[in-house]
Amino acid sequence: VPRMSRMLALWSLAEAGKQVQPQVVEPIFYSIYANPAESPEMRVAAFNALMSLNPSMPVLHKLAARTWVEQDQEVLKTVNMALWTMAYNTVMPVPSADVNNMVTKARQVYPLIKKIRGVLPTSGTVYSSEYLEKIGAGYFAIKAWTASKASFIPKDMYHEYNMALDQFRFKLYSLGI
């Protein structure tokens, strides 16, 4: 099966899992992420899909434990950057219970992961948000890219932009290259 078809199937399953029962698809995404035989791009996509489901603390603890035996530096960079930006670069007052809950979980799990410092972020996932309480509007964005082992140029990129207006939250766009 072509890699792009597998990637699209993974994201379709993530969207379906968000709507129905996230705890049913969590083990599928974790097994793809934890499988060193998978390509780094597929493992990063599985990690990002897992994070989009607002996983339970036991799953996040398994992710943290997995970083200590991780051999792929691109995957390790992505996990480090994703949890750090979610824990310390994401604004808490976003009016969404799942975002606030995930930020709290990331702040608890980030100290447990294996840190990687001083390395050019050739692969990564960055979470960012901003919320203006006086007008009741804000955004939550995800930017992800994965480089190959042979080059620092990203093989694939993903960007998602969610808007928050009062109690409503909607995806403005998703872009994958």
Coordinates of C-alpha atoms in Angstrom, one line a residue:
V1 CA 0.0 0.0 0.0
P2 CA 1.5 3.4 -0.9
R3 CA 2.6 5.5 2.0
M4 CA 0.3 8.4 1.1
S5 CA -2.7 6.0 1.1
R6 CA -1.7 4.7 4.6
M7 CA -1.3 8.3 5.8
L8 CA -4.8 9.3 4.6
A9 CA -6.3 6.2 6.1
L10 CA -4.6 7.1 9.4
W11 CA -6.0 10.6 9.5
S12 CA -9.4 9.4 8.4
L13 CA -9.4 7.0 11.3
A14 CA -8.4 9.8 13.6
E15 CA -11.3 12.0 12.5
A16 CA -13.7 9.1 12.9
G17 CA -12.2 8.2 16.3
K18 CA -12.7 11.8 17.5
Q19 CA -16.4 11.6 16.7
V20 CA -17.1 8.1 18.1
Q21 CA -14.8 6.7 20.7
P22 CA -11.2 7.9 20.9
Q23 CA -10.2 5.2 23.4
V24 CA -10.9 2.6 20.7
V25 CA -8.4 4.0 18.2
E26 CA -5.7 5.0 20.7
P27 CA -4.1 1.6 20.8
I28 CA -3.9 1.5 17.0
F29 CA -2.1 4.8 16.8
Y30 CA 0.2 3.9 19.7
S31 CA 1.2 0.6 18.0
I32 CA 2.0 2.5 14.8
Y33 CA 4.0 5.1 16.7
A34 CA 5.9 2.5 18.8
N35 CA 6.8 0.2 15.8
P36 CA 10.4 1.0 14.8
A37 CA 9.9 -0.9 11.5
E38 CA 7.5 1.9 10.3
S39 CA 8.8 4.9 8.4
P40 CA 9.5 8.0 10.5
E41 CA 6.8 9.9 8.6
M42 CA 4.2 7.3 9.4
R43 CA 5.3 7.2 13.1
V44 CA 5.2 11.0 13.4
A45 CA 1.7 11.1 11.7
A46 CA 0.5 8.4 14.2
F47 CA 1.9 10.5 17.1
N48 CA 0.2 13.6 15.9
A49 CA -3.1 11.8 15.4
L50 CA -2.8 10.3 18.8
M51 CA -2.2 13.8 20.3
S52 CA -5.3 15.1 18.5
L53 CA -7.4 12.5 20.3
N54 CA -6.6 13.9 23.7
P55 CA -5.2 10.6 24.9
S56 CA -5.5 9.3 28.5
M57 CA -2.6 9.7 31.0
P58 CA -1.6 6.1 30.8
V59 CA -1.1 6.4 27.0
L60 CA 1.0 9.6 27.5
H61 CA 3.1 7.8 30.1
K62 CA 3.7 5.0 27.6
L63 CA 4.7 7.7 25.1
A64 CA 7.1 9.2 27.6
A65 CA 8.6 5.8 28.5
R66 CA 9.0 5.0 24.8
T67 CA 11.2 8.1 24.3
W68 CA 13.9 6.5 26.5
V69 CA 14.4 3.6 24.1
E70 CA 13.7 5.5 20.9
Q71 CA 16.4 5.0 18.2
D72 CA 15.0 7.3 15.5
Q73 CA 16.2 10.9 16.2
E74 CA 13.5 12.4 13.9
V75 CA 10.7 10.8 15.9
L76 CA 12.4 11.8 19.2
K77 CA 12.8 15.4 18.0
T78 CA 9.1 15.5 17.1
V79 CA 7.9 14.2 20.5
N80 CA 10.2 16.6 22.3
M81 CA 9.1 19.6 20.4
A82 CA 5.4 18.7 20.4
L83 CA 5.2 18.2 24.1
W84 CA 7.3 21.2 24.9
T85 CA 5.3 23.6 22.7
M86 CA 2.0 22.2 24.0
A87 CA 3.1 22.4 27.6
Y88 CA 4.9 25.8 27.6
N89 CA 3.9 27.6 24.4
T90 CA 0.2 27.1 24.4
V91 CA -2.1 29.6 26.1
M92 CA -4.4 28.0 28.7
P93 CA -7.5 30.3 28.4
V94 CA -8.5 28.7 25.1
P95 CA -12.2 28.1 25.7
S96 CA -12.1 24.4 24.9
A97 CA -12.0 21.8 27.6
D98 CA -10.1 19.3 25.5
V99 CA -7.3 21.8 24.6
N100 CA -7.0 22.9 28.3
N101 CA -7.0 19.2 29.4
M102 CA -4.3 18.3 26.9
V103 CA -2.1 21.3 27.9
T104 CA -2.3 20.2 31.6
K105 CA -1.5 16.6 30.6
A106 CA 1.5 17.8 28.5
R107 CA 2.8 19.8 31.4
Q108 CA 2.7 16.7 33.6
V109 CA 4.3 14.4 31.0
Y110 CA 7.0 16.6 29.5
P111 CA 9.4 16.3 32.5
L112 CA 9.3 12.5 32.1
I113 CA 10.5 12.3 28.5
K114 CA 14.1 11.9 27.2
K115 CA 15.2 15.4 26.2
I116 CA 17.1 16.1 23.1
R117 CA 19.0 19.4 23.1
G118 CA 21.1 21.4 20.7
V119 CA 19.9 19.6 17.6
L120 CA 18.5 21.4 14.5
P121 CA 14.8 20.6 14.5
T122 CA 14.7 18.9 11.1
S123 CA 11.5 17.2 12.2
G124 CA 8.9 18.5 14.6
T125 CA 5.4 19.4 15.6
V126 CA 4.6 22.8 17.0
Y127 CA 1.4 23.7 18.8
S128 CA 0.5 27.4 19.3
S129 CA -2.6 29.3 20.4
E130 CA -3.8 32.7 21.3
Y131 CA -7.0 33.8 22.9
L132 CA -8.4 37.3 23.5
E133 CA -10.8 37.1 26.3
K134 CA -12.3 40.6 25.8
I135 CA -13.6 39.7 22.4
G136 CA -14.0 36.0 23.0
A137 CA -11.9 34.9 20.0
G138 CA -8.7 33.0 19.4
Y139 CA -7.0 30.2 17.5
F140 CA -5.2 26.9 18.0
A141 CA -2.7 25.9 15.4
I142 CA -0.6 22.7 14.7
K143 CA 2.4 22.8 12.4
A144 CA 4.2 19.5 11.7
W145 CA 7.1 18.5 9.3
T146 CA 9.2 15.4 8.9
A147 CA 12.7 15.2 7.3
S148 CA 14.3 12.1 6.0
K149 CA 17.5 10.7 7.5
A150 CA 19.4 11.6 4.3
S151 CA 18.4 15.3 4.2
F152 CA 17.3 18.1 6.4
I153 CA 14.7 19.2 3.9
P154 CA 11.2 18.1 5.0
K155 CA 9.6 15.2 3.1
D156 CA 6.2 16.2 4.2
M157 CA 4.4 19.0 6.0
Y158 CA 1.1 19.5 7.7
H159 CA -0.6 22.7 9.0
E160 CA -4.0 23.0 10.8
Y161 CA -5.6 26.1 12.0
N162 CA -8.6 26.0 14.4
M163 CA -10.7 29.1 15.3
A164 CA -12.4 29.6 18.7
L165 CA -15.3 32.1 18.9
D166 CA -17.0 32.2 22.3
Q167 CA -18.0 28.6 23.0
F168 CA -17.7 27.5 19.3
R169 CA -14.6 25.9 17.8
F170 CA -14.1 25.0 14.2
K171 CA -11.3 24.0 11.8
L172 CA -10.6 26.8 9.4
Y173 CA -8.3 24.7 7.3
S174 CA -5.9 21.7 7.2
L175 CA -3.1 21.6 4.7
G176 CA -0.8 18.6 4.0
I177 CA 2.0 18.6 1.5

